JSON list of C-alpha atoms and ligand atoms in Angstrom, two decimals:
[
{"chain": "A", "resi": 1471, "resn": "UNK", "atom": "CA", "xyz": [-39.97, 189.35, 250.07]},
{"chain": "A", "resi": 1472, "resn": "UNK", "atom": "CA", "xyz": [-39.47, 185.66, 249.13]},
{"chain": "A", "resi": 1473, "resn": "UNK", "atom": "CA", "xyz": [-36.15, 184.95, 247.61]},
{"chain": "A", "resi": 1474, "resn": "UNK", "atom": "CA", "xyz": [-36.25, 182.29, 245.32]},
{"chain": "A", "resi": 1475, "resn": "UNK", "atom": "CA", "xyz": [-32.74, 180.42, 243.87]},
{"chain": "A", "resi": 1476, "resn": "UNK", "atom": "CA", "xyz": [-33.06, 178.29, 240.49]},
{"chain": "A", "resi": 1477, "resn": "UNK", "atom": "CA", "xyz": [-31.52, 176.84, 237.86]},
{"chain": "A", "resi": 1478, "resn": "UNK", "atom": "CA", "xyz": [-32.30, 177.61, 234.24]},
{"chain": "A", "resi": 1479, "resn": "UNK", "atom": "CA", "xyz": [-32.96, 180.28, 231.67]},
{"chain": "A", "resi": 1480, "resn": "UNK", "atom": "CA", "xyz": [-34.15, 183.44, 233.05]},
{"chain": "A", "resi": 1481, "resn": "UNK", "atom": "CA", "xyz": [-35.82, 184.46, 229.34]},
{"chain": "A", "resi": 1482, "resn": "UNK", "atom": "CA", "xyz": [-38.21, 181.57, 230.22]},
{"chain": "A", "resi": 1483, "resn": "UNK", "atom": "CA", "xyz": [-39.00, 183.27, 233.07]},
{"chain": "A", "resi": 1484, "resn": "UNK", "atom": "CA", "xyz": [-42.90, 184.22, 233.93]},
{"chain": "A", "resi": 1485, "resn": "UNK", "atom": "CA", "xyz": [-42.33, 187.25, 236.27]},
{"chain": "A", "resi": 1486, "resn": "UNK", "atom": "CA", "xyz": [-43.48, 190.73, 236.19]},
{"chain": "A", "resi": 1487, "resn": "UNK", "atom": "CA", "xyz": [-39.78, 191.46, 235.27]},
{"chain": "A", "resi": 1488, "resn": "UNK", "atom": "CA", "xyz": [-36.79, 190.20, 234.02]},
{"chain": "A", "resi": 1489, "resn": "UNK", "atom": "CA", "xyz": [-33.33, 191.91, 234.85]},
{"chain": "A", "resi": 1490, "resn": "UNK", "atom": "CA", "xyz": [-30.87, 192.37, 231.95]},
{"chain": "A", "resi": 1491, "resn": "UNK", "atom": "CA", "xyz": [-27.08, 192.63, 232.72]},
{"chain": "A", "resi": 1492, "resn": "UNK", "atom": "CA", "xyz": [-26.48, 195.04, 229.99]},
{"chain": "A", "resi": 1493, "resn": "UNK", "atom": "CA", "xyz": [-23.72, 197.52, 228.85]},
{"chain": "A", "resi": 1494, "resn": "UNK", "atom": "CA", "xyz": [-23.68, 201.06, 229.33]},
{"chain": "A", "resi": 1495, "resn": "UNK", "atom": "CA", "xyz": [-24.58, 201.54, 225.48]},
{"chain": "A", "resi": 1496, "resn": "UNK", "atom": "CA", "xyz": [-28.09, 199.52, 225.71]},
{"chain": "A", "resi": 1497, "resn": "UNK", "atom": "CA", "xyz": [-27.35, 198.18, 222.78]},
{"chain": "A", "resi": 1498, "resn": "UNK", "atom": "CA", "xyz": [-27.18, 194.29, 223.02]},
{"chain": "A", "resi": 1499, "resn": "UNK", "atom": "CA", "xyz": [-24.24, 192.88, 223.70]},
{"chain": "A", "resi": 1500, "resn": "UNK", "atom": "CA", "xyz": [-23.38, 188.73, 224.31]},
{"chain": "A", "resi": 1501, "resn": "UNK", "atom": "CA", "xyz": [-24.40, 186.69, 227.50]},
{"chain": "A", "resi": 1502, "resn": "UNK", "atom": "CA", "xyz": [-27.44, 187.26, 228.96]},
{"chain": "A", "resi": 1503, "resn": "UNK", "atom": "CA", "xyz": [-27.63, 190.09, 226.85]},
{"chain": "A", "resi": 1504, "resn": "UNK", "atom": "CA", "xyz": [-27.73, 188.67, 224.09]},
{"chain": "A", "resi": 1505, "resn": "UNK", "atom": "CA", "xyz": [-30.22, 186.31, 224.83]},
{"chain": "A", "resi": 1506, "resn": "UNK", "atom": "CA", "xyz": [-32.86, 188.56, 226.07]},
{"chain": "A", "resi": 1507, "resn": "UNK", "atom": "CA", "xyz": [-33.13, 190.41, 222.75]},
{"chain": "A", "resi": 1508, "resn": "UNK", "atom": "CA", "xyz": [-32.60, 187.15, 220.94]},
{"chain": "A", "resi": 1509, "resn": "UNK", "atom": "CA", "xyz": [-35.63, 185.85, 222.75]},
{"chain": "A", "resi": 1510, "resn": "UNK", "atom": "CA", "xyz": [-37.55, 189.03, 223.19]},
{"chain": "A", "resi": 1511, "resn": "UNK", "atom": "CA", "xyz": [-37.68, 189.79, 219.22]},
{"chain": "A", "resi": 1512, "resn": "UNK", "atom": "CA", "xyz": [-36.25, 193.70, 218.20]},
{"chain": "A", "resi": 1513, "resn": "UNK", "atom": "CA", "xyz": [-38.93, 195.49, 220.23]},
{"chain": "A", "resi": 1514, "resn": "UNK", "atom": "CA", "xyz": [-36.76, 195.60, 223.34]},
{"chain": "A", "resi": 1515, "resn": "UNK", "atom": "CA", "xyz": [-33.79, 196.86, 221.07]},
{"chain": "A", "resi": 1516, "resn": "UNK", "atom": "CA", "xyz": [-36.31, 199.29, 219.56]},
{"chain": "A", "resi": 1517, "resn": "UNK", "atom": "CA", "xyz": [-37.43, 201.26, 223.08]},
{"chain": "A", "resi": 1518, "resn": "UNK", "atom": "CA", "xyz": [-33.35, 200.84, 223.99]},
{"chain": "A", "resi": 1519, "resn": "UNK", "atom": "CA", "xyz": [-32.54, 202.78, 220.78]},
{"chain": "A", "resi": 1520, "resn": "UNK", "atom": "CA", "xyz": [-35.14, 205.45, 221.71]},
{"chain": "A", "resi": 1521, "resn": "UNK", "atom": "CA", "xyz": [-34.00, 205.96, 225.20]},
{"chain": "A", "resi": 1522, "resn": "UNK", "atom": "CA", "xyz": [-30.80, 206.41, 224.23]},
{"chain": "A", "resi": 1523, "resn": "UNK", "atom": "CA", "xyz": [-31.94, 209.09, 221.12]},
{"chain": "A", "resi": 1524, "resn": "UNK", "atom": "CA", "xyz": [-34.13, 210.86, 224.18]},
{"chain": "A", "resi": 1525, "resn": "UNK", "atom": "CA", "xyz": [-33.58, 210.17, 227.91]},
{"chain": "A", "resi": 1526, "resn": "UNK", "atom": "CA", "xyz": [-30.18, 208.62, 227.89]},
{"chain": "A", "resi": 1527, "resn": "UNK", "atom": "CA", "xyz": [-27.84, 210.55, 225.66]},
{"chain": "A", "resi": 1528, "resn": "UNK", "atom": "CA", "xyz": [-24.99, 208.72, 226.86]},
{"chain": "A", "resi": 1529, "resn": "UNK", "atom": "CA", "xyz": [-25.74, 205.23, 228.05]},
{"chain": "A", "resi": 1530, "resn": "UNK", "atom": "CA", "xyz": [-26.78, 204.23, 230.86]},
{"chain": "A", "resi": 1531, "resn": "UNK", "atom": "CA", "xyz": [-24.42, 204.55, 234.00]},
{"chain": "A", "resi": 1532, "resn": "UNK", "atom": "CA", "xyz": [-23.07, 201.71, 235.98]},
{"chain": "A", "resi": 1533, "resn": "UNK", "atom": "CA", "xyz": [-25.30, 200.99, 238.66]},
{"chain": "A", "resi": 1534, "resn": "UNK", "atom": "CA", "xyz": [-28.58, 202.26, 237.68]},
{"chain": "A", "resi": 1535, "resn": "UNK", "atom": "CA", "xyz": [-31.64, 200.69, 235.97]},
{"chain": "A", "resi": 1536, "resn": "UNK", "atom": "CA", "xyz": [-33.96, 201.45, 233.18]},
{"chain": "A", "resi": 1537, "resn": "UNK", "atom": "CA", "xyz": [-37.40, 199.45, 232.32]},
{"chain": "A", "resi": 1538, "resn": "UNK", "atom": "CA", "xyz": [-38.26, 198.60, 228.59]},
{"chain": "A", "resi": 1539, "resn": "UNK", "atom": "CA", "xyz": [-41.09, 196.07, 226.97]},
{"chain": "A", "resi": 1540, "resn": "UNK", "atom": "CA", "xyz": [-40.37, 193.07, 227.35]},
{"chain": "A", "resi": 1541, "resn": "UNK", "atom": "CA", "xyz": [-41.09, 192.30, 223.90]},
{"chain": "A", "resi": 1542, "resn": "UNK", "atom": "CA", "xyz": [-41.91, 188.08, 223.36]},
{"chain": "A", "resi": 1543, "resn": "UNK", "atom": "CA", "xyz": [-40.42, 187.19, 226.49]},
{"chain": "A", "resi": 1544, "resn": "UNK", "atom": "CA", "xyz": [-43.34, 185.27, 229.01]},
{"chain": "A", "resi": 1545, "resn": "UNK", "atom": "CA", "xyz": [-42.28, 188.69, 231.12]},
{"chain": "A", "resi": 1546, "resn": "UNK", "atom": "CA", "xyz": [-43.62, 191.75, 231.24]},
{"chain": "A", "resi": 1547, "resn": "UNK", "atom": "CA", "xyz": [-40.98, 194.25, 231.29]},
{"chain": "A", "resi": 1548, "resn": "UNK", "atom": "CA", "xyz": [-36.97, 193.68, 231.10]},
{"chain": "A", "resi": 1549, "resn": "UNK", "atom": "CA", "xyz": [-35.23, 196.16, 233.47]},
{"chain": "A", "resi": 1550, "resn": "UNK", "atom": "CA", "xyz": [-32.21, 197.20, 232.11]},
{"chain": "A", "resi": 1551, "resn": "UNK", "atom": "CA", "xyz": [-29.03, 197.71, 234.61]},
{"chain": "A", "resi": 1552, "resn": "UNK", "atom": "CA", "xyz": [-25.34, 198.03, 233.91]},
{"chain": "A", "resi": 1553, "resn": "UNK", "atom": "CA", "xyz": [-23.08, 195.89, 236.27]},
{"chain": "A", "resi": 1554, "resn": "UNK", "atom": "CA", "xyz": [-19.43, 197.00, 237.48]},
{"chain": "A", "resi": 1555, "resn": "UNK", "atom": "CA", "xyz": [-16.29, 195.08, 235.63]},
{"chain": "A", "resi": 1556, "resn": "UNK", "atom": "CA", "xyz": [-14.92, 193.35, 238.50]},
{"chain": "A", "resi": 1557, "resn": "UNK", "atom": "CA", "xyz": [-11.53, 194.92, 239.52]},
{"chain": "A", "resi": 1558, "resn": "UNK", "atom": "CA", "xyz": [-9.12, 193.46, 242.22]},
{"chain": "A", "resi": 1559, "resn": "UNK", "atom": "CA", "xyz": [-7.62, 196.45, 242.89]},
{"chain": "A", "resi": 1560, "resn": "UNK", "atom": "CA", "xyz": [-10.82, 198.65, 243.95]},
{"chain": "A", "resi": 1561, "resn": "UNK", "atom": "CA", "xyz": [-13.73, 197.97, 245.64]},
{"chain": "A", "resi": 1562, "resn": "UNK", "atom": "CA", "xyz": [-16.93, 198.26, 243.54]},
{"chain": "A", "resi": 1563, "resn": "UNK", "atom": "CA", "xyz": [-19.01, 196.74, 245.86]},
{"chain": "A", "resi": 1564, "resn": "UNK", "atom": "CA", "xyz": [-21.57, 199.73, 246.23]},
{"chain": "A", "resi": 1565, "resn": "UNK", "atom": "CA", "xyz": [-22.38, 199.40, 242.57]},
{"chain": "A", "resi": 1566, "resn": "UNK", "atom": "CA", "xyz": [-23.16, 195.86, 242.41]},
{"chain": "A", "resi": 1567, "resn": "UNK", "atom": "CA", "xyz": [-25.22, 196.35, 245.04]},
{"chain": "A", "resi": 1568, "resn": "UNK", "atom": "CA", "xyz": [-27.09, 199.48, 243.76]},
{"chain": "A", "resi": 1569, "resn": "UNK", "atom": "CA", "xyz": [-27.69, 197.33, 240.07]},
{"chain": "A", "resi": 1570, "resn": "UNK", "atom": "CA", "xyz": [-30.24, 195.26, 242.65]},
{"chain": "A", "resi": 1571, "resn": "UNK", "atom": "CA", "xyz": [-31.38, 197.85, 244.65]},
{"chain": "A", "resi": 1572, "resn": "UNK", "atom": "CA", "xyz": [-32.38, 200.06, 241.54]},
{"chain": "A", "resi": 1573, "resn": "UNK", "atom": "CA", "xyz": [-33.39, 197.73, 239.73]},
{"chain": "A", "resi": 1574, "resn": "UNK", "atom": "CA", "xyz": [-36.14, 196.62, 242.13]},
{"chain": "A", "resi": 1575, "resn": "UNK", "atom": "CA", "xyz": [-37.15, 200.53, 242.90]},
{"chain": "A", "resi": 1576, "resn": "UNK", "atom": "CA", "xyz": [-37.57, 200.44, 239.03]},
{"chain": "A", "resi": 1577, "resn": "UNK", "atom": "CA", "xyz": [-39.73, 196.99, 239.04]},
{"chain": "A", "resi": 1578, "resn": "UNK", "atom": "CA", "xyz": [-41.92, 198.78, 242.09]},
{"chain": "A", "resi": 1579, "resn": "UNK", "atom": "CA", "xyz": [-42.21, 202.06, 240.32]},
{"chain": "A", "resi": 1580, "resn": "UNK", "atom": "CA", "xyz": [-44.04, 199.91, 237.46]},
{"chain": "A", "resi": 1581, "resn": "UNK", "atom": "CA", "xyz": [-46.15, 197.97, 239.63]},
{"chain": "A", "resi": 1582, "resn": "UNK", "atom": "CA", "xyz": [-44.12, 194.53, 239.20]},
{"chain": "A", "resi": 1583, "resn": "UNK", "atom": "CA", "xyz": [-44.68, 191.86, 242.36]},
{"chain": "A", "resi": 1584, "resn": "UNK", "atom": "CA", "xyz": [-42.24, 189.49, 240.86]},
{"chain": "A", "resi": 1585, "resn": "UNK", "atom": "CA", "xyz": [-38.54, 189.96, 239.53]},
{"chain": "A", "resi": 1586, "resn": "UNK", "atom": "CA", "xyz": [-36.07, 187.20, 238.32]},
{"chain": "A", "resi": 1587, "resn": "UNK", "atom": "CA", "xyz": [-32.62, 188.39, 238.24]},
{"chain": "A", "resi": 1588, "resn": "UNK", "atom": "CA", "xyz": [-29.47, 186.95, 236.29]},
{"chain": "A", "resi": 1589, "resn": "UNK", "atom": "CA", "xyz": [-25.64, 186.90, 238.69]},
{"chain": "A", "resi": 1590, "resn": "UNK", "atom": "CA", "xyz": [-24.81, 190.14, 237.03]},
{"chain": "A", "resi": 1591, "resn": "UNK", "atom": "CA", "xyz": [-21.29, 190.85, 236.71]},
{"chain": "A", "resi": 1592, "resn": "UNK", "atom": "CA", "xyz": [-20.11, 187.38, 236.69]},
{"chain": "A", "resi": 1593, "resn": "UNK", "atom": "CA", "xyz": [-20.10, 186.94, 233.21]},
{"chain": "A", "resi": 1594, "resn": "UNK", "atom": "CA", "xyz": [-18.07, 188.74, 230.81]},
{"chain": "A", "resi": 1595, "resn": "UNK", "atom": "CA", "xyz": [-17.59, 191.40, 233.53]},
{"chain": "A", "resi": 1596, "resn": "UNK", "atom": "CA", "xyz": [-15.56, 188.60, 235.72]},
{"chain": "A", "resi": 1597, "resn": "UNK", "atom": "CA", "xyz": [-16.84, 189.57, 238.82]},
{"chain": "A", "resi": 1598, "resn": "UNK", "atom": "CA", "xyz": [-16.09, 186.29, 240.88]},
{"chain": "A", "resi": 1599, "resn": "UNK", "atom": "CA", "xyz": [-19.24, 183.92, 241.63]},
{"chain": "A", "resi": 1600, "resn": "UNK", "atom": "CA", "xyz": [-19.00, 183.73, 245.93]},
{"chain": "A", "resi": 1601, "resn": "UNK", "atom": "CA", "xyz": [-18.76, 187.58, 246.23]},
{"chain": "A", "resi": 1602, "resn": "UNK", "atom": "CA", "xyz": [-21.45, 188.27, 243.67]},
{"chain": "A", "resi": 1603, "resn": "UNK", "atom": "CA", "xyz": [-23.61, 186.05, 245.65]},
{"chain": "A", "resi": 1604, "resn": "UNK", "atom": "CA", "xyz": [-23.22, 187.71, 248.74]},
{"chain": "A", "resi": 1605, "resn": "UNK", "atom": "CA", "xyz": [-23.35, 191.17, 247.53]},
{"chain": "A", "resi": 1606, "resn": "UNK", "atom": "CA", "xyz": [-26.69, 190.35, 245.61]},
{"chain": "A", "resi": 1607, "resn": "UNK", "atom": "CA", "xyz": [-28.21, 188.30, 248.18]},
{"chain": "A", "resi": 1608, "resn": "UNK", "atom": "CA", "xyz": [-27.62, 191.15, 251.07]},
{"chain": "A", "resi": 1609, "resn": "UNK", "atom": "CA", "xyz": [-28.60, 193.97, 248.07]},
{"chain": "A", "resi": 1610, "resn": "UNK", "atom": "CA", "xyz": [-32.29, 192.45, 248.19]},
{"chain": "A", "resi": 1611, "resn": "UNK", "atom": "CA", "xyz": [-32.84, 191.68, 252.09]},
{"chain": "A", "resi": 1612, "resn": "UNK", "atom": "CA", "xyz": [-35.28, 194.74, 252.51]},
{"chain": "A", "resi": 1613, "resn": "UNK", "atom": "CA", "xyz": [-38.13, 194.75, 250.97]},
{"chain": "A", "resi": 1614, "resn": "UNK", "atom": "CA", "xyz": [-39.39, 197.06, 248.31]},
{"chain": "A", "resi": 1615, "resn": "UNK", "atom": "CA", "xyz": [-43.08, 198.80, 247.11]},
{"chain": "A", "resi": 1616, "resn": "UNK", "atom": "CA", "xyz": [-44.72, 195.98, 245.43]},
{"chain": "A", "resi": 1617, "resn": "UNK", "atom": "CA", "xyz": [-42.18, 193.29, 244.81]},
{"chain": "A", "resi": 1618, "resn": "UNK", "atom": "CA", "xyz": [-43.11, 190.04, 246.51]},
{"chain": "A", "resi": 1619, "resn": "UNK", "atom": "CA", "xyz": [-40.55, 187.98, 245.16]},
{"chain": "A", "resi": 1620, "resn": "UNK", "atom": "CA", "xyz": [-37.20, 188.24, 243.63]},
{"chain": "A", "resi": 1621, "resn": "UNK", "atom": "CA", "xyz": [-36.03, 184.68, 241.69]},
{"chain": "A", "resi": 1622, "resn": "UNK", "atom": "CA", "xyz": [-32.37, 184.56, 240.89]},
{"chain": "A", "resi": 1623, "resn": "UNK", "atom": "CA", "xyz": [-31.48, 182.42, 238.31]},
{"chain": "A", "resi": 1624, "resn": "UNK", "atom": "CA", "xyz": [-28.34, 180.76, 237.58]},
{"chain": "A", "resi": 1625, "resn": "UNK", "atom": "CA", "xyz": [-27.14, 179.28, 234.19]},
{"chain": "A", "resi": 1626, "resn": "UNK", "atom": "CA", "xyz": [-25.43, 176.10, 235.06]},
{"chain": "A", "resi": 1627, "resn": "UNK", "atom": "CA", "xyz": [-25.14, 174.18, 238.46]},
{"chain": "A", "resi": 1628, "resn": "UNK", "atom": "CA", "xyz": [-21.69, 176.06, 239.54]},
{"chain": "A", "resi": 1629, "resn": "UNK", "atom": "CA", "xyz": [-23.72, 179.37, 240.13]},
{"chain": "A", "resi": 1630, "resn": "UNK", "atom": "CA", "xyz": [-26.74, 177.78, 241.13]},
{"chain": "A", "resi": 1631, "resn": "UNK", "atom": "CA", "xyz": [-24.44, 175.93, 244.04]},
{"chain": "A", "resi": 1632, "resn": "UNK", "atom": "CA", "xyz": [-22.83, 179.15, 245.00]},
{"chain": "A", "resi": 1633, "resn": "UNK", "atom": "CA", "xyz": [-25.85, 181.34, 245.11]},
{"chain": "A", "resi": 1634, "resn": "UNK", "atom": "CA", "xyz": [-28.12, 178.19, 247.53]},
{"chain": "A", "resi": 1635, "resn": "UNK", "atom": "CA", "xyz": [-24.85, 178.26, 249.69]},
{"chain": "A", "resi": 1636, "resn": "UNK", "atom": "CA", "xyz": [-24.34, 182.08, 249.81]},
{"chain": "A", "resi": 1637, "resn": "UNK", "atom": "CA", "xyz": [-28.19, 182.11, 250.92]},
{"chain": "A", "resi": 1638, "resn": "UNK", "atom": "CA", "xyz": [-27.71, 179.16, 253.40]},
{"chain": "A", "resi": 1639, "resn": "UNK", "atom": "CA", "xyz": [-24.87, 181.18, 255.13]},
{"chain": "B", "resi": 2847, "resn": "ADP", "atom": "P1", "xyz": [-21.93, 190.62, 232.78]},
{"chain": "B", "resi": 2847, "resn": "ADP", "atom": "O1", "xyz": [-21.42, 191.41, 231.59]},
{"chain": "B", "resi": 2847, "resn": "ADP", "atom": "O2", "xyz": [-22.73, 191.47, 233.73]},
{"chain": "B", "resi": 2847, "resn": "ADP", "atom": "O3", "xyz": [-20.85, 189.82, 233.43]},
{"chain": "B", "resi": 2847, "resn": "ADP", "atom": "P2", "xyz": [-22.98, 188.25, 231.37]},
{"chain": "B", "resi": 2847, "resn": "ADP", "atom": "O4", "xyz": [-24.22, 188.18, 230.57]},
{"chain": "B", "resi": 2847, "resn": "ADP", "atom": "O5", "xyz": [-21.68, 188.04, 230.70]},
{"chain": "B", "resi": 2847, "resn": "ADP", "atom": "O6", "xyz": [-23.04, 189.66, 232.14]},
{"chain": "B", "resi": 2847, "resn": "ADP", "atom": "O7", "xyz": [-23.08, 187.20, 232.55]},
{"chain": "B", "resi": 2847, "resn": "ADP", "atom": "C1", "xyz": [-23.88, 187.35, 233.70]},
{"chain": "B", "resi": 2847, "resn": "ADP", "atom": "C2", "xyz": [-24.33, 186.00, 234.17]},
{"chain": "B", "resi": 2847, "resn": "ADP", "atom": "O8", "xyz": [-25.45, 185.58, 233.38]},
{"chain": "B", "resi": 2847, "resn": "ADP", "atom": "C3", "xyz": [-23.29, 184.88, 234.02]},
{"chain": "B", "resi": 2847, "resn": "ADP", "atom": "O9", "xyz": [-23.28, 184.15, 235.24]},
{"chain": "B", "resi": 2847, "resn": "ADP", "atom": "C4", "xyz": [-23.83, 184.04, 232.87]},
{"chain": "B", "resi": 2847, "resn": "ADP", "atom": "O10", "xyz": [-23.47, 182.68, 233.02]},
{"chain": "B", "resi": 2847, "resn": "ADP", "atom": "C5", "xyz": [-25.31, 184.22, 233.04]},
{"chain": "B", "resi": 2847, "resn": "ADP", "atom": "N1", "xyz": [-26.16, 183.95, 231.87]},
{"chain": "B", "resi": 2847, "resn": "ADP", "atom": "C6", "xyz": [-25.85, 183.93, 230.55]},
{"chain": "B", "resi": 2847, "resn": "ADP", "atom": "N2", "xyz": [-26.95, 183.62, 229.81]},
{"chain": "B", "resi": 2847, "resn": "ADP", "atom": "C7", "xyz": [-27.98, 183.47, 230.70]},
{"chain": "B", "resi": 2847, "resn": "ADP", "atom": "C8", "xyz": [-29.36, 183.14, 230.59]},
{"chain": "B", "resi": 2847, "resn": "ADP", "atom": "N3", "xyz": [-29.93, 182.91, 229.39]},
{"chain": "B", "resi": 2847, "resn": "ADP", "atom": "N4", "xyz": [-30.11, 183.06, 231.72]},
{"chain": "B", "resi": 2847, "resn": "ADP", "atom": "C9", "xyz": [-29.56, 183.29, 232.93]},
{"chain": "B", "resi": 2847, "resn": "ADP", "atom": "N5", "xyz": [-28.27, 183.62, 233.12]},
{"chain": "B", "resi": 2847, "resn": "ADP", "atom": "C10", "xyz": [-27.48, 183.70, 232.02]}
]
């Protein structure tokens, strides 16, 4: 797989799919959140509604993944994963790591050969930038089904620094 590090805005994004840090509730929420269903027009919050009338009763657990349309976006389909709060006092590591993993096995499972994922967790969720970097970076090293490239892509030149050094190391 070809691992691609950018800056920019990932709901500009033409790839097969574009991975949304979401909430457990798959409801929209603020960050990059917020601006894939601003972008993306109220289809995408549509299918989220019905999977969580149907499939997902209760949200979506931390650490798994979930396709949708991708509703206006230049993408194709938004895959929907729910990233760990950071805590400094226990080790979520695994999850982090299993948002990328199962959010590519999702991506595969639809046929997708390109993804572009956001630094989940390092938002709103406060999980710090250098770690994040490393854990998503080492998450994607194998590859997977169809996928023949995974783009991060970092909003603003501080993540966009960390990630190209994190993959330089
Ligand atoms: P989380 O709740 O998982 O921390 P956030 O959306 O708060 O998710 O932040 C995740 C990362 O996405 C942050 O690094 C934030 O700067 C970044 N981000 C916010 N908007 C965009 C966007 N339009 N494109 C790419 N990344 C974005």
């Amino acid at each position: 797989m070809r691992i691609e590090i950018v800056e920019g805005d990932i709901t500009t994004q033409e790839v097969d799919v574009v991975v949304n840090a979401a909430n457990s509730a798959l409801l929209g929420g603020g960050g990059v959140d917020g601006a894939i269903h601003r972008r993306g027009g109220p289809e995408i919050l549509a299918e989220c509604s019905r999977l969580r009338a149907t499939e997902l009763p209760d949200g979506l657990p931390v650490g798994d993944a979930v396709a949708t349309t991708a509703g206006r976006l230049p993408a194709r389909w938004v895959v929907h994963t729910v990233g760990p709060v950071w805590s400094a006092s226990e080790d979520r590591s695994a999850l982090l790591a299993a948002c990328h993993r199962n959010s590519l096995h999702v991506a595969a499972g639809l046929g997708a050969e390109s993804v572009a994922f956001p630094a989940i967790s390092t938002g709103i969720y406060g999980w710090p930038l250098e770690s994040a970097a490393e854990i998503a970076l080492a998450a994607v090293s194998e590859p997977v089904g169809s996928i023949r490239t995974v783009r991060f892509v970092l909003f603003g030149d501080e993540a966009f620094r960390v990630f190209s050094e994190a993959r330089s190391r």
